[in-house]
Amino acid sequence: MAPRLSLANPLVTADQLETTPSGRDGVDPALEQQLRCTGCDLIQAAGILLGLPQVAMATAQVLVQRFYYVSSFTKFALRDTIMGALFLACKIEESPRKVKDIINVFDYVIKKKQDLPIIPLESFSPLFYDMKNGLTVAELQILKRLAFNVQVQLPYALLVNYLQCLGLTQHPRIPQMSWNYLNDGLRTNIYVSYQPPIIACAALFLAARQCQVKLPDQPPWWTVFDSDLRDLVNIAGHILSLYHTQPPPDIPLTLPELEEYQSEILKAHPPGAI
Amino acid sequence: MRVEIGEDMNARTSAKYRKEKKVGEGTYANVYQGVEVATGRLVALKKIKVGDFKSGLDMSAIREVKALRELHHPNVIQLIDVFSHKTNLNLVLEFLDTDLEMVIKDTDLIFKPDDIKSWMLMTLRGLYHCHRSWVLHRDLKPNNLLIASDGQLKLADFGLARDYGDATANMTSQVVTRWYRAPELLFGAKKYGYAVDMWAVGCIFAELMLRTPYLPGDSDMDQLNTMFRALGTPTDEDWPNHTQLPDYVQFKQYPRTPLTTLFTATTPDSIDLMEKMLVYNPIKRITALEALNHPYFQNLPRPTAPKKLPKPALNINEGQVAEKRRLDPGKSI
């Protein structure tokens, strides 16, 4: 049954959150978190260099999050998935970019993240072909494995609306800060566990707290926007947790790298040993 | 809604349909006639070619899925399912026997004014639904207005459709088959809206009356020339600032001839509606909703019931022709 025009996103169930395909394939939950976070971070960086609108980057990141709730990191390389997701998202958001440009930019941001020397990628090198192949296959896999549910509703416009309702558009810090929280939140699972209005409220809630601005509480302002406090606090917690830990720069991006990475972890911490 | 595991769904969906025979070929897809196994209902299976590794999945395919997933209306083709099989993507669409171009070209058929009113009404209803959902079709022509066996007309081929309404977004002016392309597009406008679809509807309206394309230009330049010869060259008063458009070229100043000289046998209300659709200034052009509320649709004769509309003698091989005609030279962009 094709969904009707809807402002709702498909969300993952509690079961899906609890047991991910990667978890079943022996990927440590902490590592999975770092993989997701790193992937989204790279998409954001690449999108900025490609001059894409934020909605395209956001769509790509949500697609990656959704994708890894139906697929395992051990079978679909993160590097290819993020390239494929951004390539697809560009087209969905009517800002297409060339495959070549996407590959070059990802190669650059990956080298930069891994602190490797920045040598421009040769267009006919094996690595280029490998990346190109990975990208096209990943695009198709995303469409296929998400059953074409690739439309992503985003909270940015809602946030602007809420800021206007609360008379905060002229505040020196809140608008930008809450916008940034929406961007950073893409690295967490909030976009696959909550609908856009609640996410927009949570970003605003958090920014207002940080700036110590009191908002109407008789009744609490978020009830007007169909949110409840428990969800806001939960989302805020997820966003804030991003700032406590940074994934290490050497997060494995391809399948062989992931295998090696995991076997090294296993060597360093053999099961049973504490 | 939950995040579905597409793989399982694909297998289930794919088993629901049986592909029968190829009925058409287009730029990015092959079209097959198929059957929904459980019900015996005819469907069209649009198999999207993904062999092209240069640019990945065709933008048209993405646009079509995106638009049709949102649009549900009796006068818009229904996307029944989407599934992938091996490396192919398949869209399952309603199967429709014929299209308005075939109807217009069939010289055995005689159109009454009531018939034309009925087709216009269905076209505008479908289009109003698209515009209300912020989707521009951008490729309206008789060939993309498919007709079901019960006579219902349905907008099809959303390969160029996109959302609109973002005043800052630039859009390409290389859309709409030339004969139906609005003047602002021919002058290279990068920002436009519902009006481009309404111009095309105006051309289709005229074509229904004339039984031949109204403005058949041989090239983009000739298109403008043909248009101005028919409708007069716009002045700055008709269309303020059009000389500032990116591809503006000055044309000979043709006088405006009243539409009644060409459309002699028709009623004043239909001429009035057509004139409002073929207004040069896109801002002044009639909207789909205004058109639906135009006296033309309230005045007699009443539109023919879809079931009673003239239809070509059914030749099943000609079904779902939308795709294959796109390859005709000089007709598609």
Coordinates of C-alpha atoms in Angstrom, one line a residue:
Chain A
M1 CA 0.0 0.0 0.0
A2 CA 1.6 3.2 -1.1
P3 CA 1.5 5.8 1.7
R4 CA -0.7 8.9 1.2
L5 CA 0.8 12.4 1.2
S6 CA 2.1 12.5 4.7
L7 CA 4.1 14.8 6.9
A8 CA 5.2 11.8 8.9
N9 CA 8.4 9.8 8.7
P10 CA 8.7 6.1 9.0
L11 CA 10.1 5.3 12.4
V12 CA 11.9 2.3 13.8
T13 CA 10.2 0.2 16.4
A14 CA 11.7 -0.3 19.9
D15 CA 12.7 -3.8 18.8
Q16 CA 14.5 -2.5 15.8
L17 CA 16.3 0.0 18.0
E18 CA 17.3 -2.7 20.5
T19 CA 18.5 -5.3 18.0
T20 CA 20.1 -3.9 14.9
P21 CA 21.2 -6.0 12.0
S22 CA 24.8 -5.0 12.7
G23 CA 24.4 -6.1 16.4
R24 CA 23.3 -9.5 15.2
D25 CA 26.4 -9.6 13.0
G26 CA 28.6 -9.1 16.1
V27 CA 29.3 -5.3 15.8
D28 CA 29.7 -3.8 19.2
P29 CA 26.9 -1.3 19.9
A30 CA 29.4 1.4 20.8
L31 CA 31.2 0.9 17.6
E32 CA 27.9 1.0 15.7
Q33 CA 27.2 4.3 17.3
Q34 CA 30.5 5.6 16.2
L35 CA 30.1 4.3 12.7
R36 CA 26.8 6.1 12.3
C37 CA 28.1 9.3 13.8
T38 CA 31.2 9.3 11.6
G39 CA 29.2 8.6 8.5
C40 CA 26.8 11.5 9.1
D41 CA 29.7 13.7 10.0
L42 CA 31.4 13.0 6.7
I43 CA 28.1 13.6 4.8
Q44 CA 27.7 17.0 6.4
A45 CA 31.3 17.9 5.6
A46 CA 31.1 16.7 2.0
G47 CA 27.7 18.5 1.5
I48 CA 29.2 21.8 2.6
L49 CA 32.0 21.4 0.1
L50 CA 29.6 20.5 -2.6
G51 CA 27.6 23.6 -1.9
L52 CA 24.4 21.6 -1.2
P53 CA 21.4 22.9 0.6
Q54 CA 21.1 21.7 4.2
V55 CA 18.0 19.7 3.4
A56 CA 20.0 17.5 1.0
M57 CA 22.6 16.7 3.6
A58 CA 19.9 16.1 6.2
T59 CA 18.0 13.8 3.9
A60 CA 21.1 11.8 3.2
Q61 CA 22.0 11.4 6.9
V62 CA 18.5 10.3 7.8
L63 CA 18.6 7.8 4.9
V64 CA 21.9 6.4 6.3
Q65 CA 20.4 6.0 9.7
R66 CA 17.3 4.3 8.3
F67 CA 19.4 2.1 6.1
Y68 CA 21.4 0.6 9.0
Y69 CA 18.3 -0.4 10.8
V70 CA 17.5 -2.8 7.9
S71 CA 21.1 -3.6 7.0
S72 CA 24.4 -4.5 8.6
F73 CA 27.6 -2.6 8.7
T74 CA 29.4 -5.9 8.0
K75 CA 27.6 -6.3 4.6
F76 CA 27.3 -2.7 3.4
A77 CA 30.4 -0.6 3.7
L78 CA 29.9 2.7 5.4
R79 CA 31.9 4.6 2.8
D80 CA 29.8 3.5 -0.1
T81 CA 26.5 3.9 1.8
I82 CA 27.2 7.5 2.7
M83 CA 28.3 8.4 -0.9
G84 CA 25.2 6.6 -2.3
A85 CA 22.9 8.3 0.2
L86 CA 24.2 11.8 -0.6
F87 CA 24.0 11.1 -4.3
L88 CA 20.4 10.0 -4.0
A89 CA 19.5 12.8 -1.6
C90 CA 20.8 15.4 -4.0
K91 CA 18.5 14.1 -6.7
I92 CA 15.5 13.9 -4.3
E93 CA 16.1 17.5 -3.2
E94 CA 16.5 18.7 -6.8
S95 CA 20.1 19.7 -6.5
P96 CA 21.9 16.9 -8.5
R97 CA 25.7 16.6 -8.3
K98 CA 28.0 14.7 -10.6
V99 CA 29.2 11.3 -9.4
K100 CA 32.8 12.4 -10.0
D101 CA 32.4 15.5 -7.8
I102 CA 30.9 13.4 -5.0
I103 CA 33.7 10.9 -5.1
N104 CA 36.4 13.5 -5.1
V105 CA 34.9 15.4 -2.2
F106 CA 34.4 12.3 -0.1
D107 CA 37.9 11.2 -0.8
Y108 CA 39.1 14.6 0.4
V109 CA 37.0 14.6 3.6
I110 CA 37.9 11.0 4.4
K111 CA 41.6 11.7 4.0
K112 CA 41.2 14.8 6.1
K113 CA 39.4 12.9 8.9
Q114 CA 42.0 10.2 8.9
D115 CA 44.7 12.7 8.9
L116 CA 46.2 11.3 5.7
P117 CA 48.2 13.5 3.2
I118 CA 45.8 15.2 0.8
I119 CA 46.7 13.8 -2.6
P120 CA 44.1 14.4 -5.3
L121 CA 42.4 11.2 -6.4
E122 CA 43.2 10.1 -10.0
S123 CA 40.2 9.8 -12.1
F124 CA 41.3 6.4 -13.6
S125 CA 42.8 4.9 -10.5
P126 CA 41.5 1.6 -9.1
L127 CA 40.4 3.4 -6.0
F128 CA 38.3 5.8 -8.0
Y129 CA 36.6 2.9 -9.8
D130 CA 36.1 1.1 -6.6
M131 CA 34.4 4.1 -5.1
K132 CA 32.3 4.7 -8.2
N133 CA 31.1 1.2 -8.2
G134 CA 30.4 1.3 -4.5
L135 CA 28.4 4.5 -4.9
T136 CA 26.1 3.3 -7.6
V137 CA 25.5 -0.1 -6.0
A138 CA 24.8 1.7 -2.7
E139 CA 22.3 4.0 -4.2
L140 CA 20.3 1.1 -5.5
Q141 CA 20.6 -0.8 -2.3
I142 CA 19.3 2.1 -0.3
L143 CA 16.2 2.4 -2.6
K144 CA 15.7 -1.3 -2.6
R145 CA 16.2 -2.1 1.1
L146 CA 14.1 0.9 2.2
A147 CA 11.4 -0.1 -0.2
F148 CA 11.6 3.3 -1.9
N149 CA 10.6 5.1 1.3
V150 CA 13.3 7.7 0.7
Q151 CA 11.2 10.8 1.2
V152 CA 12.4 12.5 4.4
Q153 CA 10.4 15.1 6.3
L154 CA 12.6 17.5 8.1
P155 CA 12.0 19.8 11.1
Y156 CA 13.9 22.9 9.8
A157 CA 10.8 24.8 8.5
L158 CA 8.9 23.8 11.6
L159 CA 11.6 25.2 13.8
V160 CA 11.4 28.6 12.0
N161 CA 7.7 28.5 12.5
Y162 CA 8.0 27.8 16.2
L163 CA 10.6 30.5 16.7
Q164 CA 8.2 33.0 15.1
C165 CA 5.4 31.8 17.3
L166 CA 7.4 32.3 20.4
G167 CA 8.8 35.7 19.2
L168 CA 12.4 34.4 19.2
T169 CA 13.5 35.1 15.7
Q170 CA 15.4 38.2 16.8
H171 CA 17.1 36.5 19.7
P172 CA 20.9 36.8 19.3
R173 CA 21.7 33.1 19.9
I174 CA 18.6 30.9 20.1
P175 CA 17.8 30.6 16.4
Q176 CA 21.3 29.6 15.3
M177 CA 21.8 27.4 18.3
S178 CA 18.6 25.4 17.8
W179 CA 19.3 25.1 14.1
N180 CA 22.7 23.7 14.9
Y181 CA 21.1 21.2 17.3
L182 CA 19.0 20.0 14.5
N183 CA 22.1 19.5 12.3
D184 CA 24.0 17.8 15.0
G185 CA 21.0 15.6 16.0
L186 CA 21.3 14.0 12.5
R187 CA 24.2 12.0 13.9
T188 CA 21.9 10.4 16.5
N189 CA 19.0 8.1 16.1
I190 CA 16.4 10.8 16.9
Y191 CA 15.3 11.3 13.3
V192 CA 14.3 7.7 13.1
S193 CA 12.6 7.6 16.5
Y194 CA 10.7 10.8 16.6
Q195 CA 8.5 12.9 14.2
P196 CA 9.8 16.3 13.0
P197 CA 7.6 18.5 15.2
I198 CA 8.9 16.9 18.4
I199 CA 12.5 17.2 17.1
A200 CA 12.1 20.8 16.3
C201 CA 10.6 21.5 19.8
A202 CA 13.5 19.6 21.4
A203 CA 16.1 21.7 19.6
L204 CA 14.4 24.8 20.7
F205 CA 13.9 23.6 24.2
L206 CA 17.6 22.8 24.5
A207 CA 18.7 26.1 23.0
A208 CA 16.4 28.1 25.3
R209 CA 17.7 26.2 28.3
Q210 CA 21.3 26.9 27.3
C211 CA 20.5 30.6 26.8
Q212 CA 18.5 30.7 30.1
V213 CA 15.4 32.1 28.3
K214 CA 12.2 31.4 30.0
L215 CA 9.4 30.4 27.7
P216 CA 5.6 30.3 28.5
D217 CA 4.7 27.6 30.9
Q218 CA 1.0 28.2 31.6
P219 CA 0.4 25.8 29.7
P220 CA 3.9 24.7 28.8
W221 CA 4.7 26.0 25.3
W222 CA 5.5 22.6 23.8
T223 CA 2.0 21.3 24.4
V224 CA 0.9 23.7 21.8
F225 CA 3.2 22.0 19.3
D226 CA 2.0 18.5 20.2
S227 CA 5.1 17.5 22.2
D228 CA 5.6 16.2 25.6
L229 CA 8.3 16.9 28.1
R230 CA 9.6 13.3 28.4
D231 CA 10.3 13.2 24.6
L232 CA 12.0 16.6 24.7
V233 CA 14.2 15.6 27.5
N234 CA 15.1 12.3 25.9
I235 CA 16.0 14.0 22.5
A236 CA 17.9 16.7 24.3
G237 CA 19.9 14.0 26.1
H238 CA 20.7 12.3 22.8
I239 CA 21.9 15.5 21.3
L240 CA 24.0 16.5 24.3
S241 CA 25.6 13.0 24.5
L242 CA 27.3 13.9 21.1
Y243 CA 29.4 16.5 22.8
H244 CA 30.8 14.1 25.5
T245 CA 32.5 11.6 23.2
Q246 CA 34.0 12.0 19.8
P247 CA 34.5 8.9 17.6
P248 CA 38.2 8.2 17.0
P249 CA 39.5 9.4 13.6
D250 CA 40.3 5.9 12.5
I251 CA 36.8 4.6 12.3
P252 CA 36.7 1.8 9.6
L253 CA 34.9 2.9 6.5
T254 CA 35.2 -0.2 4.3
L255 CA 34.5 -3.8 4.9
P256 CA 38.1 -5.0 5.1
E257 CA 38.9 -2.1 7.4
L258 CA 36.0 -3.0 9.6
E259 CA 37.0 -6.6 9.8
E260 CA 40.6 -5.7 10.8
Y261 CA 39.3 -3.1 13.3
Q262 CA 37.1 -5.7 15.0
S263 CA 39.7 -8.3 15.2
E264 CA 42.1 -5.8 16.8
I265 CA 39.5 -5.0 19.4
L266 CA 39.1 -8.7 20.0
K267 CA 42.8 -9.1 20.4
A268 CA 43.1 -6.2 22.8
H269 CA 40.0 -7.3 24.8
P270 CA 39.5 -11.0 24.4
P271 CA 36.1 -12.1 25.4
G272 CA 35.9 -13.2 29.0
A273 CA 38.9 -11.0 30.0
I274 CA 38.1 -7.9 31.9
Chain B
M1 CA 4.7 3.6 9.8
R2 CA 7.8 1.6 10.5
V3 CA 11.0 1.3 8.6
E4 CA 10.3 -1.8 6.5
I5 CA 12.8 -4.3 5.4
G6 CA 12.7 -3.6 1.7
E7 CA 14.2 -6.9 0.7
D8 CA 11.3 -9.0 2.0
M9 CA 8.8 -6.6 0.7
N10 CA 10.3 -6.7 -2.8
A11 CA 10.0 -10.4 -3.0
R12 CA 6.4 -10.3 -1.9
T13 CA 5.5 -7.4 -4.2
S14 CA 7.3 -8.8 -7.2
A15 CA 5.4 -12.1 -6.9
K16 CA 2.1 -10.3 -7.0
Y17 CA 2.5 -9.4 -10.7
R18 CA 3.1 -11.3 -13.9
K19 CA 4.8 -9.5 -16.8
E20 CA 3.2 -10.3 -20.1
K21 CA 4.4 -8.3 -23.1
K22 CA 6.3 -5.2 -23.9
V23 CA 4.1 -2.4 -25.0
G24 CA 6.5 0.5 -25.2
E25 CA 9.9 1.9 -24.8
G26 CA 11.0 5.3 -23.5
T27 CA 14.1 7.2 -22.6
Y28 CA 14.5 5.8 -19.2
A29 CA 12.1 2.8 -19.0
N30 CA 10.5 -0.1 -20.8
V31 CA 6.8 -0.5 -20.3
Y32 CA 5.2 -3.9 -20.1
Q33 CA 1.7 -5.0 -19.8
G34 CA 1.2 -7.1 -16.8
V35 CA -1.4 -8.7 -14.6
E36 CA -2.0 -8.6 -10.9
V37 CA -2.1 -12.3 -10.3
A38 CA -4.6 -12.3 -7.5
T39 CA -7.2 -10.2 -9.2
G40 CA -6.5 -10.5 -12.9
R41 CA -6.4 -6.7 -13.1
L42 CA -4.3 -5.3 -15.9
V43 CA -1.3 -3.2 -14.8
A44 CA 1.5 -1.4 -16.6
L45 CA 5.0 -2.4 -15.4
K46 CA 7.5 0.4 -16.0
K47 CA 10.9 -1.2 -15.8
I48 CA 13.5 1.4 -15.2
K49 CA 16.8 1.0 -16.9
V50 CA 19.7 1.3 -14.5
G51 CA 22.4 0.0 -16.7
D52 CA 23.8 3.5 -17.0
F53 CA 26.5 3.7 -14.4
K54 CA 27.4 7.2 -15.3
S55 CA 24.8 9.0 -13.4
G56 CA 23.2 6.3 -11.3
L57 CA 19.5 6.1 -11.2
D58 CA 17.8 8.4 -13.6
M59 CA 16.4 11.6 -12.1
S60 CA 13.1 11.1 -14.0
A61 CA 12.6 7.8 -12.2
I62 CA 13.1 9.5 -8.8
R63 CA 10.9 12.4 -9.7
E64 CA 8.1 10.1 -10.9
V65 CA 8.2 7.9 -7.8
K66 CA 8.4 10.9 -5.5
A67 CA 5.5 12.7 -7.2
L68 CA 3.2 9.8 -7.6
R69 CA 3.7 8.6 -4.1
E70 CA 2.1 11.8 -2.9
L71 CA -0.6 12.2 -5.5
H72 CA -3.8 10.2 -5.3
H73 CA -6.6 11.5 -7.5
P74 CA -9.1 9.9 -9.9
N75 CA -7.5 12.1 -12.7
V76 CA -3.9 11.2 -11.9
I77 CA -2.4 7.9 -12.8
Q78 CA -2.2 5.6 -9.8
L79 CA 1.2 4.2 -8.7
I80 CA 0.1 0.9 -7.3
D81 CA 3.4 -0.5 -6.2
V82 CA 7.2 -0.2 -6.5
F83 CA 9.6 -3.0 -6.3
S84 CA 13.0 -4.0 -7.5
H85 CA 13.9 -7.2 -9.2
K86 CA 17.6 -8.1 -9.4
T87 CA 19.1 -4.7 -10.4
N88 CA 15.9 -3.3 -12.0
L89 CA 13.4 -0.9 -10.5
N90 CA 9.8 -1.5 -11.4
L91 CA 6.9 0.8 -11.1
V92 CA 3.5 -0.8 -11.1
L93 CA 1.0 1.6 -12.6
E94 CA -2.6 1.5 -13.6
F95 CA -3.0 0.1 -17.1
L96 CA -4.7 2.6 -19.4
D97 CA -5.9 1.8 -22.9
T98 CA -5.2 4.9 -24.8
D99 CA -4.3 8.6 -24.7
L100 CA -5.8 11.9 -25.8
E101 CA -3.4 12.2 -28.7
M102 CA -4.7 8.9 -30.2
V103 CA -8.2 10.2 -29.7
I104 CA -7.4 13.5 -31.4
K105 CA -5.7 11.8 -34.3
D106 CA -8.4 9.3 -34.9
T107 CA -10.3 10.9 -37.8
D108 CA -13.2 8.5 -37.4
L109 CA -14.2 10.2 -34.2
I110 CA -16.3 13.3 -34.0
F111 CA -16.0 15.6 -31.0
K112 CA -18.9 17.5 -29.7
P113 CA -18.3 20.6 -27.6
D114 CA -19.6 18.6 -24.6
D115 CA -16.8 16.0 -25.1
I116 CA -14.1 18.7 -25.2
K117 CA -15.5 20.2 -22.0
S118 CA -15.4 16.8 -20.3
W119 CA -11.7 16.2 -21.2
M120 CA -10.8 19.7 -20.1
L121 CA -12.7 19.3 -16.8
M122 CA -10.8 16.0 -16.0
T123 CA -7.5 17.5 -17.0
L124 CA -8.0 20.5 -14.8
R125 CA -9.2 18.5 -11.9
G126 CA -6.1 16.3 -12.0
L127 CA -3.8 19.3 -12.5
Y128 CA -5.5 21.2 -9.7
H129 CA -4.8 18.3 -7.4
C130 CA -1.1 18.4 -8.4
H131 CA -0.8 22.1 -8.0
R132 CA -2.6 22.0 -4.6
S133 CA 0.0 19.4 -3.5
W134 CA 2.8 21.8 -4.8
V135 CA 3.8 19.6 -7.7
L136 CA 4.4 20.9 -11.2
H137 CA 3.9 18.4 -14.0
R138 CA 6.1 20.2 -16.6
D139 CA 5.3 17.9 -19.4
L140 CA 1.6 18.2 -20.2
K141 CA 0.6 17.2 -23.8
P142 CA -2.2 15.1 -25.2
N143 CA 0.1 12.2 -25.3
N144 CA 0.6 12.3 -21.6
L145 CA -3.1 12.4 -20.8
L146 CA -4.0 8.8 -20.7
I147 CA -7.5 7.5 -20.9
A148 CA -8.9 4.6 -19.0
S149 CA -11.4 2.1 -20.4
D150 CA -14.2 3.8 -18.5
G151 CA -13.3 7.1 -20.2
Q152 CA -11.6 8.7 -17.2
L153 CA -8.7 10.9 -18.2
K154 CA -5.5 10.7 -16.1
L155 CA -2.4 12.8 -16.0
A156 CA 0.6 10.5 -16.5
D157 CA 4.4 10.6 -17.0
F158 CA 5.6 12.5 -14.0
G159 CA 9.3 12.1 -15.1
L160 CA 9.7 15.9 -15.2
A161 CA 7.5 16.7 -12.3
R162 CA 9.0 18.6 -9.3
D163 CA 7.8 20.5 -6.3
Y164 CA 7.6 24.2 -6.5
G165 CA 6.9 27.2 -4.3
D166 CA 10.4 27.9 -3.1
A167 CA 10.9 31.4 -4.5
T168 CA 14.6 31.2 -4.2
A169 CA 15.1 27.9 -6.1
N170 CA 16.3 28.0 -9.7
M171 CA 14.6 25.5 -12.0
T172 CA 15.6 24.5 -15.5
S173 CA 13.7 26.1 -18.4
Q174 CA 14.3 23.0 -20.5
V175 CA 11.0 21.4 -19.7
V176 CA 7.7 20.7 -21.5
T177 CA 7.5 19.4 -25.0
R178 CA 8.1 22.4 -27.3
W179 CA 4.7 22.9 -28.8
Y180 CA 3.2 23.1 -25.3
R181 CA 6.0 25.2 -23.8
A182 CA 5.1 28.5 -22.2
P183 CA 6.7 31.7 -23.5
E184 CA 8.5 32.4 -20.2
L185 CA 10.3 29.0 -20.5
L186 CA 11.2 29.7 -24.1
F187 CA 12.8 33.0 -22.9
G188 CA 14.8 31.0 -20.4
A189 CA 13.1 31.9 -17.1
K190 CA 14.6 30.1 -14.2
K191 CA 11.8 30.9 -11.8
Y192 CA 8.3 29.9 -12.7
G193 CA 5.3 28.2 -11.3
Y194 CA 1.8 26.7 -12.0
A195 CA 1.5 29.0 -15.1
V196 CA 3.7 26.8 -17.2
D197 CA 1.3 23.9 -16.9
M198 CA -1.7 26.2 -17.5
W199 CA -0.2 27.3 -20.8
A200 CA 0.1 23.7 -21.9
V201 CA -3.5 23.1 -21.0
G202 CA -4.5 26.1 -23.1
C203 CA -2.6 24.6 -26.1
I204 CA -4.3 21.2 -25.5
F205 CA -7.7 23.0 -25.3
A206 CA -7.0 24.6 -28.7
E207 CA -5.8 21.3 -30.1
L208 CA -9.0 19.6 -29.1
M209 CA -10.9 22.1 -31.1
L210 CA -8.6 22.2 -34.1
R211 CA -7.8 18.5 -34.2
T212 CA -4.2 19.5 -35.0
P213 CA -1.5 21.0 -32.8
Y214 CA -2.1 24.7 -32.2
L215 CA 1.4 26.0 -32.1
P216 CA 3.7 23.5 -33.9
G217 CA 7.2 25.2 -33.9
D218 CA 10.1 23.5 -35.6
S219 CA 12.7 24.9 -33.2
D220 CA 12.7 26.9 -30.0
M221 CA 13.0 30.1 -32.0
D222 CA 10.3 29.1 -34.4
Q223 CA 8.1 28.2 -31.5
L224 CA 8.1 31.8 -30.3
N225 CA 7.6 33.0 -33.8
T226 CA 4.7 30.7 -34.4
M227 CA 3.2 31.7 -31.0
F228 CA 3.5 35.5 -31.7
R229 CA 2.1 35.1 -35.2
A230 CA -0.9 33.4 -33.7
L231 CA -1.4 35.5 -30.6
G232 CA 0.4 38.7 -31.3
T233 CA 3.9 39.7 -30.1
P234 CA 3.7 40.7 -26.4
T235 CA 4.3 44.3 -25.5
D236 CA 5.8 45.5 -22.3
E237 CA 2.3 46.4 -21.2
D238 CA 1.0 42.8 -21.8
W239 CA 3.9 41.4 -20.0
P240 CA 6.0 43.8 -17.9
N241 CA 9.8 43.2 -17.9
H242 CA 9.7 40.1 -20.1
T243 CA 12.6 41.7 -22.1
Q244 CA 14.8 41.2 -19.0
L245 CA 14.5 37.4 -19.2
P246 CA 17.8 35.5 -19.8
D247 CA 17.1 34.3 -23.4
Y248 CA 15.0 37.2 -24.6
V249 CA 15.2 37.9 -28.3
Q250 CA 13.3 40.6 -30.0
F251 CA 10.7 39.5 -32.5
K252 CA 8.8 41.1 -35.3
Q253 CA 5.8 43.0 -33.9
Y254 CA 2.8 40.8 -35.0
P255 CA -0.6 42.2 -34.3
R256 CA -2.9 40.4 -32.0
T257 CA -5.7 38.6 -33.9
P258 CA -8.8 37.7 -31.9
L259 CA -9.0 34.0 -31.3
T260 CA -12.5 33.9 -32.8
T261 CA -11.0 34.3 -36.3
L262 CA -9.4 30.9 -36.0
F263 CA -11.9 29.2 -33.6
T264 CA -15.0 30.2 -35.5
A265 CA -17.4 27.4 -34.5
T266 CA -17.0 27.8 -30.7
T267 CA -18.8 29.5 -27.9
P268 CA -17.7 32.8 -26.3
D269 CA -17.2 31.2 -22.9
S270 CA -14.7 28.7 -24.3
I271 CA -12.8 31.4 -26.2
D272 CA -12.7 33.4 -23.0
L273 CA -11.3 30.5 -21.0
M274 CA -8.7 29.7 -23.6
E275 CA -7.6 33.3 -23.8
K276 CA -7.1 33.4 -20.1
M277 CA -4.9 30.3 -20.3
L278 CA -2.8 31.7 -23.1
V279 CA -2.1 35.0 -21.4
Y280 CA 1.6 35.9 -21.9
N281 CA 2.2 37.3 -18.4
P282 CA 2.5 34.2 -16.2
I283 CA 1.3 36.1 -13.1
K284 CA -1.9 37.0 -14.9
R285 CA -2.5 33.5 -16.4
I286 CA -5.5 31.7 -14.9
T287 CA -4.9 29.1 -12.2
A288 CA -6.3 25.6 -12.3
L289 CA -8.8 26.4 -9.6
E290 CA -10.0 29.6 -11.3
A291 CA -10.3 27.7 -14.6
L292 CA -12.5 25.1 -12.8
N293 CA -14.7 27.9 -11.6
H294 CA -14.9 29.5 -15.0
P295 CA -18.5 30.0 -16.4
Y296 CA -17.5 27.6 -19.3
F297 CA -17.9 24.7 -16.9
Q298 CA -21.2 26.0 -15.5
N299 CA -22.8 26.9 -18.8
L300 CA -24.5 24.4 -21.1
P301 CA -23.8 22.0 -22.7
R302 CA -22.9 19.9 -19.7
P303 CA -19.7 17.9 -20.1
T304 CA -20.2 14.4 -21.5
A305 CA -20.1 11.6 -18.9
P306 CA -16.6 9.9 -19.2
K307 CA -18.1 6.6 -20.2
K308 CA -19.8 8.1 -23.2
L309 CA -16.8 9.9 -24.6
P310 CA -15.6 9.0 -28.1
K311 CA -12.9 6.4 -28.1
P312 CA -10.7 4.9 -30.8
A313 CA -11.5 1.2 -31.6
L314 CA -9.5 -0.7 -29.1
N315 CA -6.3 -2.1 -30.3
I316 CA -4.5 -3.6 -27.3
N317 CA -1.1 -3.3 -28.9
E318 CA -1.5 0.5 -28.9
G319 CA -2.1 0.6 -25.2
Q320 CA 0.1 2.6 -22.8
V321 CA 1.6 4.5 -25.7
A322 CA 2.9 7.3 -23.6
E323 CA 6.4 6.0 -23.4
K324 CA 7.1 5.0 -26.9
R325 CA 6.0 8.2 -28.5
R326 CA 8.5 10.2 -26.6
L327 CA 11.1 9.0 -29.1
D328 CA 9.4 10.6 -32.0
P329 CA 11.8 13.2 -33.4
G330 CA 10.9 16.8 -33.1
K331 CA 8.3 16.2 -30.5
S332 CA 10.2 15.7 -27.3
I333 CA 12.9 17.8 -26.0

